[in-house]
């Protein structure tokens, strides 16, 4: 097939055991033509991906952030912005009020944290991104002024409490919210209407003269299923969920074994 763009999930797919980009991956990406798009599609915020494309030698690339809720062109133009309503954000916060669940709020380029604890420091370390320290009530008041909401709400904590919260929200709000457990201790919440595939499609329609059939994409988790199904060549890493492997055209090596680089080498070397 004639591949004209590369799209990949980040955590558990593109990054290695050190949560970094391997030299092997950088080497194969350096073989791409300058105009060849390298598009990261993640639940991460934009700044938690920009340093990665820069490190790949491909700065100023389009970004699918917040699982498709906030999509940016290579020039930084906002191509799509779909958020969780303030009412639903308030409901999530109310549900977690009497628990030990840590809640992080994200909107556009901003990540808000109330508590400086294990969870917030872990995210700062893992994503190499800084947050804005602000009481949650102040964040809600800020968003109320311009009638906006969250592109992502991330809840972290004990697996049993996270399971309980997932059940509560799924029962009452599954029609409005996409609930994604990236691991036992994390629940990432996004608007139901978007996905990584819808984000990638927006980018291609805006900036390129080819469609999803010309894209090779990589993923490992539930939020990658739609993406791998929608592109011309979807690849699951060996550590992917069984449901992701089931829709992939190829299963490559584990993310800790440079699976993405191994498959790219087959196509581009």
PDB file of C-alpha atoms in Angstrom:
ATOM      1  CA  UNK A   1       0.000   0.000   0.000  1.00  0.00           C
ATOM      2  CA  UNK A   2       1.024   3.604  -0.553  1.00  0.00           C
ATOM      3  CA  UNK A   3       1.520   4.999   2.959  1.00  0.00           C
ATOM      4  CA  UNK A   4       1.425   8.791   3.096  1.00  0.00           C
ATOM      5  CA  UNK A   5       1.236   9.433   6.887  1.00  0.00           C
ATOM      6  CA  UNK A   6       2.203   7.837  10.191  1.00  0.00           C
ATOM      7  CA  UNK A   7      -0.098   8.100  13.223  1.00  0.00           C
ATOM      8  CA  UNK A   8       0.541   6.619  16.658  1.00  0.00           C
ATOM      9  CA  UNK A   9      -0.710   6.405  20.190  1.00  0.00           C
ATOM     10  CA  UNK A  10       1.937   7.412  22.744  1.00  0.00           C
ATOM     11  CA  UNK A  11       1.843   5.581  26.110  1.00  0.00           C
ATOM     12  CA  UNK A  12       2.159   1.820  25.838  1.00  0.00           C
ATOM     13  CA  UNK A  13       2.758   2.060  22.087  1.00  0.00           C
ATOM     14  CA  UNK A  14       5.364   4.581  20.936  1.00  0.00           C
ATOM     15  CA  UNK A  15       7.339   4.948  24.171  1.00  0.00           C
ATOM     16  CA  UNK A  16       9.741   2.326  25.500  1.00  0.00           C
ATOM     17  CA  UNK A  17      10.215   0.973  29.043  1.00  0.00           C
ATOM     18  CA  UNK A  18      11.868   4.286  30.058  1.00  0.00           C
ATOM     19  CA  UNK A  19       8.771   6.126  28.779  1.00  0.00           C
ATOM     20  CA  UNK A  20      10.968   7.639  26.096  1.00  0.00           C
ATOM     21  CA  UNK A  21      11.613   7.385  22.349  1.00  0.00           C
ATOM     22  CA  UNK A  22      14.187   4.778  21.341  1.00  0.00           C
ATOM     23  CA  UNK A  23      17.145   5.537  19.088  1.00  0.00           C
ATOM     24  CA  UNK A  24      15.871   2.906  16.670  1.00  0.00           C
ATOM     25  CA  UNK A  25      12.527   4.707  16.344  1.00  0.00           C
ATOM     26  CA  UNK A  26      14.235   8.074  15.838  1.00  0.00           C
ATOM     27  CA  UNK A  27      16.458   6.545  13.165  1.00  0.00           C
ATOM     28  CA  UNK A  28      13.586   5.220  11.052  1.00  0.00           C
ATOM     29  CA  UNK A  29      11.516   8.403  11.421  1.00  0.00           C
ATOM     30  CA  UNK A  30      14.564  10.396  10.241  1.00  0.00           C
ATOM     31  CA  UNK A  31      14.253   8.525   6.916  1.00  0.00           C
ATOM     32  CA  UNK A  32      10.805  10.039   6.261  1.00  0.00           C
ATOM     33  CA  UNK A  33      10.550  12.853   3.730  1.00  0.00           C
ATOM     34  CA  UNK A  34      10.271  16.328   5.340  1.00  0.00           C
ATOM     35  CA  UNK A  35       6.643  16.690   4.200  1.00  0.00           C
ATOM     36  CA  UNK A  36       5.626  13.238   5.521  1.00  0.00           C
ATOM     37  CA  UNK A  37       3.208  13.779   8.459  1.00  0.00           C
ATOM     38  CA  UNK A  38       4.001  12.266  11.869  1.00  0.00           C
ATOM     39  CA  UNK A  39       0.761  12.584  13.838  1.00  0.00           C
ATOM     40  CA  UNK A  40       0.521  11.650  17.505  1.00  0.00           C
ATOM     41  CA  UNK A  41      -2.942  10.699  18.762  1.00  0.00           C
ATOM     42  CA  UNK A  42      -3.213  10.443  22.528  1.00  0.00           C
ATOM     43  CA  UNK A  43      -5.287  11.158  25.604  1.00  0.00           C
ATOM     44  CA  UNK A  44      -2.409  13.495  26.542  1.00  0.00           C
ATOM     45  CA  UNK A  45      -2.608  17.280  26.365  1.00  0.00           C
ATOM     46  CA  UNK A  46      -0.813  19.017  23.459  1.00  0.00           C
ATOM     47  CA  UNK A  47       2.299  20.035  25.406  1.00  0.00           C
ATOM     48  CA  UNK A  48       2.803  16.471  26.592  1.00  0.00           C
ATOM     49  CA  UNK A  49       3.238  15.483  22.917  1.00  0.00           C
ATOM     50  CA  UNK A  50       5.086  18.458  21.415  1.00  0.00           C
ATOM     51  CA  UNK A  51       8.404  17.545  23.020  1.00  0.00           C
ATOM     52  CA  UNK A  52       8.065  14.045  21.548  1.00  0.00           C
ATOM     53  CA  UNK A  53       7.602  15.116  17.909  1.00  0.00           C
ATOM     54  CA  UNK A  54      10.422  17.600  18.393  1.00  0.00           C
ATOM     55  CA  UNK A  55      12.625  14.785  19.722  1.00  0.00           C
ATOM     56  CA  UNK A  56      11.714  12.752  16.625  1.00  0.00           C
ATOM     57  CA  UNK A  57      13.077  15.596  14.502  1.00  0.00           C
ATOM     58  CA  UNK A  58       9.562  16.411  13.284  1.00  0.00           C
ATOM     59  CA  UNK A  59       8.474  19.631  15.044  1.00  0.00           C
ATOM     60  CA  UNK A  60       5.326  21.517  14.023  1.00  0.00           C
ATOM     61  CA  UNK A  61       3.153  18.469  13.385  1.00  0.00           C
ATOM     62  CA  UNK A  62      -0.632  18.139  13.714  1.00  0.00           C
ATOM     63  CA  UNK A  63      -1.792  16.757  17.071  1.00  0.00           C
ATOM     64  CA  UNK A  64      -4.804  14.703  18.134  1.00  0.00           C
ATOM     65  CA  UNK A  65      -4.985  15.430  21.860  1.00  0.00           C
ATOM     66  CA  UNK A  66      -7.473  14.341  24.547  1.00  0.00           C
ATOM     67  CA  UNK A  67      -8.448  11.299  22.438  1.00  0.00           C
ATOM     68  CA  UNK A  68      -9.740  13.598  19.682  1.00  0.00           C
ATOM     69  CA  UNK A  69     -11.385  16.283  21.817  1.00  0.00           C
ATOM     70  CA  UNK A  70      -8.852  18.970  20.879  1.00  0.00           C
ATOM     71  CA  UNK A  71      -7.317  18.725  17.420  1.00  0.00           C
ATOM     72  CA  UNK A  72      -4.572  21.032  16.168  1.00  0.00           C
ATOM     73  CA  UNK A  73      -3.089  21.601  12.712  1.00  0.00           C
ATOM     74  CA  UNK A  74       0.678  21.758  12.185  1.00  0.00           C
ATOM     75  CA  UNK A  75       0.367  25.555  12.371  1.00  0.00           C
ATOM     76  CA  UNK A  76      -1.432  25.365  15.715  1.00  0.00           C
ATOM     77  CA  UNK A  77      -4.908  26.136  14.366  1.00  0.00           C
ATOM     78  CA  UNK A  78      -7.726  24.524  16.382  1.00  0.00           C
ATOM     79  CA  UNK A  79      -9.502  22.168  13.972  1.00  0.00           C
ATOM     80  CA  UNK A  80     -11.903  20.682  16.501  1.00  0.00           C
ATOM     81  CA  UNK A  81     -12.770  21.301  20.144  1.00  0.00           C
ATOM     82  CA  UNK A  82     -15.368  19.163  21.914  1.00  0.00           C
ATOM     83  CA  UNK A  83     -15.596  19.313  25.688  1.00  0.00           C
ATOM     84  CA  UNK A  84     -17.458  17.799  28.641  1.00  0.00           C
ATOM     85  CA  UNK A  85     -20.114  20.208  29.888  1.00  0.00           C
ATOM     86  CA  UNK A  86     -19.567  22.091  33.127  1.00  0.00           C
ATOM     87  CA  UNK A  87     -22.602  20.313  34.600  1.00  0.00           C
ATOM     88  CA  UNK A  88     -21.081  16.887  33.982  1.00  0.00           C
ATOM     89  CA  UNK A  89     -17.679  18.003  35.297  1.00  0.00           C
ATOM     90  CA  UNK A  90     -19.414  19.169  38.482  1.00  0.00           C
ATOM     91  CA  UNK A  91     -21.199  15.823  38.765  1.00  0.00           C
ATOM     92  CA  UNK A  92     -17.900  13.903  38.510  1.00  0.00           C
ATOM     93  CA  UNK A  93     -16.383  16.112  41.209  1.00  0.00           C
ATOM     94  CA  UNK A  94     -19.438  15.623  43.441  1.00  0.00           C
ATOM     95  CA  UNK A  95     -19.201  11.828  43.078  1.00  0.00           C
ATOM     96  CA  UNK A  96     -15.526  11.835  44.058  1.00  0.00           C
ATOM     97  CA  UNK A  97     -15.906  14.301  46.959  1.00  0.00           C
ATOM     98  CA  UNK A  98     -16.027  11.694  49.741  1.00  0.00           C
ATOM     99  CA  UNK A  99     -13.472   9.354  48.187  1.00  0.00           C
ATOM    100  CA  UNK A 100      -9.680   9.290  47.933  1.00  0.00           C
ATOM    101  CA  UNK A 101      -9.856   9.659  44.147  1.00  0.00           C
ATOM    102  CA  UNK A 102      -7.546  12.303  42.709  1.00  0.00           C
ATOM    103  CA  UNK A 103      -9.164  14.403  39.937  1.00  0.00           C
ATOM    104  CA  UNK A 104      -7.198  16.292  37.276  1.00  0.00           C
ATOM    105  CA  UNK A 105      -8.911  18.762  34.929  1.00  0.00           C
ATOM    106  CA  UNK A 106      -7.788  19.574  31.394  1.00  0.00           C
ATOM    107  CA  UNK A 107      -8.891  22.230  28.924  1.00  0.00           C
ATOM    108  CA  UNK A 108      -6.993  23.113  25.761  1.00  0.00           C
ATOM    109  CA  UNK A 109      -3.403  23.977  26.624  1.00  0.00           C
ATOM    110  CA  UNK A 110      -4.074  23.991  30.382  1.00  0.00           C
ATOM    111  CA  UNK A 111      -3.880  21.267  33.012  1.00  0.00           C
ATOM    112  CA  UNK A 112      -5.277  22.153  36.448  1.00  0.00           C
ATOM    113  CA  UNK A 113      -4.329  20.492  39.728  1.00  0.00           C
ATOM    114  CA  UNK A 114      -5.595  21.241  43.225  1.00  0.00           C
ATOM    115  CA  UNK A 115      -3.504  18.696  45.158  1.00  0.00           C
ATOM    116  CA  UNK A 116       0.264  18.318  45.078  1.00  0.00           C
ATOM    117  CA  UNK A 117       0.429  14.610  45.829  1.00  0.00           C
ATOM    118  CA  UNK A 118       1.685  11.269  44.497  1.00  0.00           C
ATOM    119  CA  UNK A 119      -0.708  11.324  41.524  1.00  0.00           C
ATOM    120  CA  UNK A 120      -0.026  14.860  40.319  1.00  0.00           C
ATOM    121  CA  UNK A 121       3.743  14.407  40.678  1.00  0.00           C
ATOM    122  CA  UNK A 122       3.552  11.098  38.814  1.00  0.00           C
ATOM    123  CA  UNK A 123       1.813  12.800  35.867  1.00  0.00           C
ATOM    124  CA  UNK A 124       4.302  15.676  35.845  1.00  0.00           C
ATOM    125  CA  UNK A 125       7.142  13.150  35.746  1.00  0.00           C
ATOM    126  CA  UNK A 126       5.561  10.822  33.156  1.00  0.00           C
ATOM    127  CA  UNK A 127       4.414  13.517  30.719  1.00  0.00           C
ATOM    128  CA  UNK A 128       7.266  16.024  31.273  1.00  0.00           C
ATOM    129  CA  UNK A 129       4.616  18.732  31.450  1.00  0.00           C
ATOM    130  CA  UNK A 130       3.767  21.281  34.129  1.00  0.00           C
ATOM    131  CA  UNK A 131       0.314  21.909  35.552  1.00  0.00           C
ATOM    132  CA  UNK A 132      -1.423  25.015  36.887  1.00  0.00           C
ATOM    133  CA  UNK A 133      -1.981  24.789  40.651  1.00  0.00           C
ATOM    134  CA  UNK A 134      -5.519  26.089  41.246  1.00  0.00           C
ATOM    135  CA  UNK A 135      -8.380  25.083  43.573  1.00  0.00           C
ATOM    136  CA  UNK A 136     -11.013  23.094  41.703  1.00  0.00           C
ATOM    137  CA  UNK A 137     -13.764  25.570  42.595  1.00  0.00           C
ATOM    138  CA  UNK A 138     -11.728  28.364  41.002  1.00  0.00           C
ATOM    139  CA  UNK A 139     -11.367  26.305  37.825  1.00  0.00           C
ATOM    140  CA  UNK A 140     -15.135  25.774  37.651  1.00  0.00           C
ATOM    141  CA  UNK A 141     -15.762  29.497  38.164  1.00  0.00           C
ATOM    142  CA  UNK A 142     -13.241  30.306  35.433  1.00  0.00           C
ATOM    143  CA  UNK A 143     -14.979  27.965  32.994  1.00  0.00           C
ATOM    144  CA  UNK A 144     -18.442  29.214  33.978  1.00  0.00           C
ATOM    145  CA  UNK A 145     -17.496  32.726  32.822  1.00  0.00           C
ATOM    146  CA  UNK A 146     -17.102  31.617  29.205  1.00  0.00           C
ATOM    147  CA  UNK A 147     -19.546  28.692  29.381  1.00  0.00           C
ATOM    148  CA  UNK A 148     -16.830  26.123  28.682  1.00  0.00           C
ATOM    149  CA  UNK A 149     -15.937  22.698  30.071  1.00  0.00           C
ATOM    150  CA  UNK A 150     -13.204  20.071  30.225  1.00  0.00           C
ATOM    151  CA  UNK A 151     -11.570  18.369  27.272  1.00  0.00           C
ATOM    152  CA  UNK A 152     -10.564  15.630  29.704  1.00  0.00           C
ATOM    153  CA  UNK A 153     -11.181  14.687  33.314  1.00  0.00           C
ATOM    154  CA  UNK A 154      -8.697  12.198  34.695  1.00  0.00           C
ATOM    155  CA  UNK A 155      -9.437  10.292  37.886  1.00  0.00           C
ATOM    156  CA  UNK A 156      -6.687   8.353  39.656  1.00  0.00           C
ATOM    157  CA  UNK A 157      -6.685   6.226  42.771  1.00  0.00           C
ATOM    158  CA  UNK A 158      -7.396   2.857  44.347  1.00  0.00           C
ATOM    159  CA  UNK A 159      -8.621   0.359  41.741  1.00  0.00           C
ATOM    160  CA  UNK A 160     -11.787  -0.482  43.700  1.00  0.00           C
ATOM    161  CA  UNK A 161     -12.791   3.172  43.992  1.00  0.00           C
ATOM    162  CA  UNK A 162     -12.011   3.704  40.303  1.00  0.00           C
ATOM    163  CA  UNK A 163     -14.181   0.668  39.433  1.00  0.00           C
ATOM    164  CA  UNK A 164     -17.016   2.113  41.523  1.00  0.00           C
ATOM    165  CA  UNK A 165     -16.761   5.502  39.803  1.00  0.00           C
ATOM    166  CA  UNK A 166     -16.691   3.862  36.380  1.00  0.00           C
ATOM    167  CA  UNK A 167     -19.876   1.959  37.234  1.00  0.00           C
ATOM    168  CA  UNK A 168     -21.701   5.055  38.526  1.00  0.00           C
ATOM    169  CA  UNK A 169     -20.858   7.146  35.479  1.00  0.00           C
ATOM    170  CA  UNK A 170     -21.472   4.326  33.004  1.00  0.00           C
ATOM    171  CA  UNK A 171     -24.924   3.678  34.459  1.00  0.00           C
ATOM    172  CA  UNK A 172     -26.088   7.298  34.273  1.00  0.00           C
ATOM    173  CA  UNK A 173     -23.951   9.054  31.659  1.00  0.00           C
ATOM    174  CA  UNK A 174     -22.649   6.510  29.144  1.00  0.00           C
ATOM    175  CA  UNK A 175     -24.560   8.348  26.397  1.00  0.00           C
ATOM    176  CA  UNK A 176     -22.565  11.541  26.986  1.00  0.00           C
ATOM    177  CA  UNK A 177     -19.198  10.354  28.262  1.00  0.00           C
ATOM    178  CA  UNK A 178     -16.482   8.119  26.919  1.00  0.00           C
ATOM    179  CA  UNK A 179     -15.075   6.267  29.956  1.00  0.00           C
ATOM    180  CA  UNK A 180     -11.672   4.761  29.404  1.00  0.00           C
ATOM    181  CA  UNK A 181      -9.646   2.810  31.985  1.00  0.00           C
ATOM    182  CA  UNK A 182      -6.057   3.144  30.793  1.00  0.00           C
ATOM    183  CA  UNK A 183      -5.059   0.936  33.740  1.00  0.00           C
ATOM    184  CA  UNK A 184      -6.589  -0.288  37.017  1.00  0.00           C
ATOM    185  CA  UNK A 185      -5.838   2.994  38.806  1.00  0.00           C
ATOM    186  CA  UNK A 186      -6.818   5.438  36.041  1.00  0.00           C
ATOM    187  CA  UNK A 187     -10.158   6.497  34.598  1.00  0.00           C
ATOM    188  CA  UNK A 188      -9.943   8.964  31.715  1.00  0.00           C
ATOM    189  CA  UNK A 189     -13.167  10.717  30.803  1.00  0.00           C
ATOM    190  CA  UNK A 190     -13.846  12.405  27.456  1.00  0.00           C
ATOM    191  CA  UNK A 191     -16.903  13.459  25.419  1.00  0.00           C
ATOM    192  CA  UNK A 192     -18.697  10.550  23.748  1.00  0.00           C
ATOM    193  CA  UNK A 193     -18.845  12.238  20.327  1.00  0.00           C
ATOM    194  CA  UNK A 194     -15.114  12.145  19.587  1.00  0.00           C
ATOM    195  CA  UNK A 195     -12.330   9.612  19.062  1.00  0.00           C
ATOM    196  CA  UNK A 196      -8.773   9.491  17.766  1.00  0.00           C
ATOM    197  CA  UNK A 197     -10.213   8.515  14.376  1.00  0.00           C
ATOM    198  CA  UNK A 198     -12.478  11.593  14.181  1.00  0.00           C
ATOM    199  CA  UNK A 199      -9.476  13.761  15.122  1.00  0.00           C
ATOM    200  CA  UNK A 200      -7.215  12.255  12.479  1.00  0.00           C
ATOM    201  CA  UNK A 201      -9.951  12.639   9.853  1.00  0.00           C
ATOM    202  CA  UNK A 202     -10.251  16.375  10.677  1.00  0.00           C
ATOM    203  CA  UNK A 203      -6.498  16.806  10.181  1.00  0.00           C
ATOM    204  CA  UNK A 204      -6.438  14.991   6.843  1.00  0.00           C
ATOM    205  CA  UNK A 205      -9.443  16.896   5.498  1.00  0.00           C
ATOM    206  CA  UNK A 206      -7.922  20.217   6.498  1.00  0.00           C
ATOM    207  CA  UNK A 207      -4.274  19.789   5.528  1.00  0.00           C
ATOM    208  CA  UNK A 208      -3.727  16.892   3.118  1.00  0.00           C
ATOM    209  CA  UNK A 209      -4.919  15.563  -0.228  1.00  0.00           C
ATOM    210  CA  UNK A 210      -5.308  11.937   0.883  1.00  0.00           C
ATOM    211  CA  UNK A 211      -7.639  10.051   3.195  1.00  0.00           C
ATOM    212  CA  UNK A 212      -7.542   7.579   6.071  1.00  0.00           C
ATOM    213  CA  UNK A 213      -6.775   4.693   3.688  1.00  0.00           C
ATOM    214  CA  UNK A 214      -3.238   6.070   3.199  1.00  0.00           C
ATOM    215  CA  UNK A 215      -2.340   6.113   6.911  1.00  0.00           C
ATOM    216  CA  UNK A 216      -0.457   3.533   8.987  1.00  0.00           C
ATOM    217  CA  UNK A 217      -1.471   3.763  12.662  1.00  0.00           C
ATOM    218  CA  UNK A 218      -0.352   2.058  15.879  1.00  0.00           C
ATOM    219  CA  UNK A 219      -2.101   1.487  19.206  1.00  0.00           C
ATOM    220  CA  UNK A 220      -2.453  -0.663  22.293  1.00  0.00           C
ATOM    221  CA  UNK A 221      -5.618   0.166  24.213  1.00  0.00           C
ATOM    222  CA  UNK A 222      -9.391   0.505  23.940  1.00  0.00           C
ATOM    223  CA  UNK A 223      -9.224   4.125  22.788  1.00  0.00           C
ATOM    224  CA  UNK A 224      -7.158   3.005  19.766  1.00  0.00           C
ATOM    225  CA  UNK A 225      -9.708   0.532  18.363  1.00  0.00           C
ATOM    226  CA  UNK A 226     -11.606   3.088  16.261  1.00  0.00           C
ATOM    227  CA  UNK A 227      -8.324   4.503  14.938  1.00  0.00           C
ATOM    228  CA  UNK A 228      -6.902   1.138  13.838  1.00  0.00           C
ATOM    229  CA  UNK A 229     -10.203   0.188  12.215  1.00  0.00           C
ATOM    230  CA  UNK A 230     -10.449   3.460  10.295  1.00  0.00           C
ATOM    231  CA  UNK A 231      -6.998   3.662   8.669  1.00  0.00           C
ATOM    232  CA  UNK A 232      -5.521   1.751   5.756  1.00  0.00           C
ATOM    233  CA  UNK A 233      -3.102  -0.237   7.909  1.00  0.00           C
ATOM    234  CA  UNK A 234      -3.753  -0.567  11.636  1.00  0.00           C
ATOM    235  CA  UNK A 235      -1.040  -2.164  13.790  1.00  0.00           C
ATOM    236  CA  UNK A 236      -1.349  -3.362  17.381  1.00  0.00           C
ATOM    237  CA  UNK A 237       1.719  -3.780  19.616  1.00  0.00           C
ATOM    238  CA  UNK A 238       2.131  -7.178  21.293  1.00  0.00           C
ATOM    239  CA  UNK A 239       1.112  -5.728  24.672  1.00  0.00           C
ATOM    240  CA  UNK A 240      -2.190  -4.444  23.253  1.00  0.00           C
ATOM    241  CA  UNK A 241      -5.569  -5.463  24.634  1.00  0.00           C
ATOM    242  CA  UNK A 242      -7.074  -8.522  22.877  1.00  0.00           C
ATOM    243  CA  UNK A 243      -9.848  -6.325  21.458  1.00  0.00           C
ATOM    244  CA  UNK A 244      -7.247  -4.067  19.807  1.00  0.00           C
ATOM    245  CA  UNK A 245      -5.349  -7.017  18.337  1.00  0.00           C
ATOM    246  CA  UNK A 246      -8.624  -8.339  16.927  1.00  0.00           C
ATOM    247  CA  UNK A 247      -9.124  -5.298  14.657  1.00  0.00           C
ATOM    248  CA  UNK A 248      -5.458  -4.857  13.622  1.00  0.00           C
ATOM    249  CA  UNK A 249      -4.016  -5.896  10.266  1.00  0.00           C
ATOM    250  CA  UNK A 250      -0.723  -6.699  11.976  1.00  0.00           C
ATOM    251  CA  UNK A 251       0.532  -7.416  15.485  1.00  0.00           C
ATOM    252  CA  UNK A 252       4.066  -6.148  15.973  1.00  0.00           C
ATOM    253  CA  UNK A 253       6.456  -6.543  18.901  1.00  0.00           C
ATOM    254  CA  UNK A 254       5.875  -5.185  22.421  1.00  0.00           C
ATOM    255  CA  UNK A 255       6.328  -1.425  22.918  1.00  0.00           C
ATOM    256  CA  UNK A 256       9.350  -2.283  25.097  1.00  0.00           C
ATOM    257  CA  UNK A 257      10.827  -4.201  22.139  1.00  0.00           C
ATOM    258  CA  UNK A 258      10.532  -1.337  19.616  1.00  0.00           C
ATOM    259  CA  UNK A 259       7.446  -2.761  17.937  1.00  0.00           C
ATOM    260  CA  UNK A 260       6.559   0.482  16.137  1.00  0.00           C
ATOM    261  CA  UNK A 261      10.084   0.891  14.737  1.00  0.00           C
ATOM    262  CA  UNK A 262      10.207  -2.756  13.616  1.00  0.00           C
ATOM    263  CA  UNK A 263       7.055  -2.392  11.504  1.00  0.00           C
ATOM    264  CA  UNK A 264       8.054   1.009  10.116  1.00  0.00           C
ATOM    265  CA  UNK A 265      11.393  -0.442   9.004  1.00  0.00           C
ATOM    266  CA  UNK A 266       9.564  -3.036   6.907  1.00  0.00           C
ATOM    267  CA  UNK A 267       7.753  -0.294   5.006  1.00  0.00           C
ATOM    268  CA  UNK A 268      10.396   2.420   4.805  1.00  0.00           C
ATOM    269  CA  UNK A 269      13.845   0.793   4.671  1.00  0.00           C
TER     270      UNK A 269
END
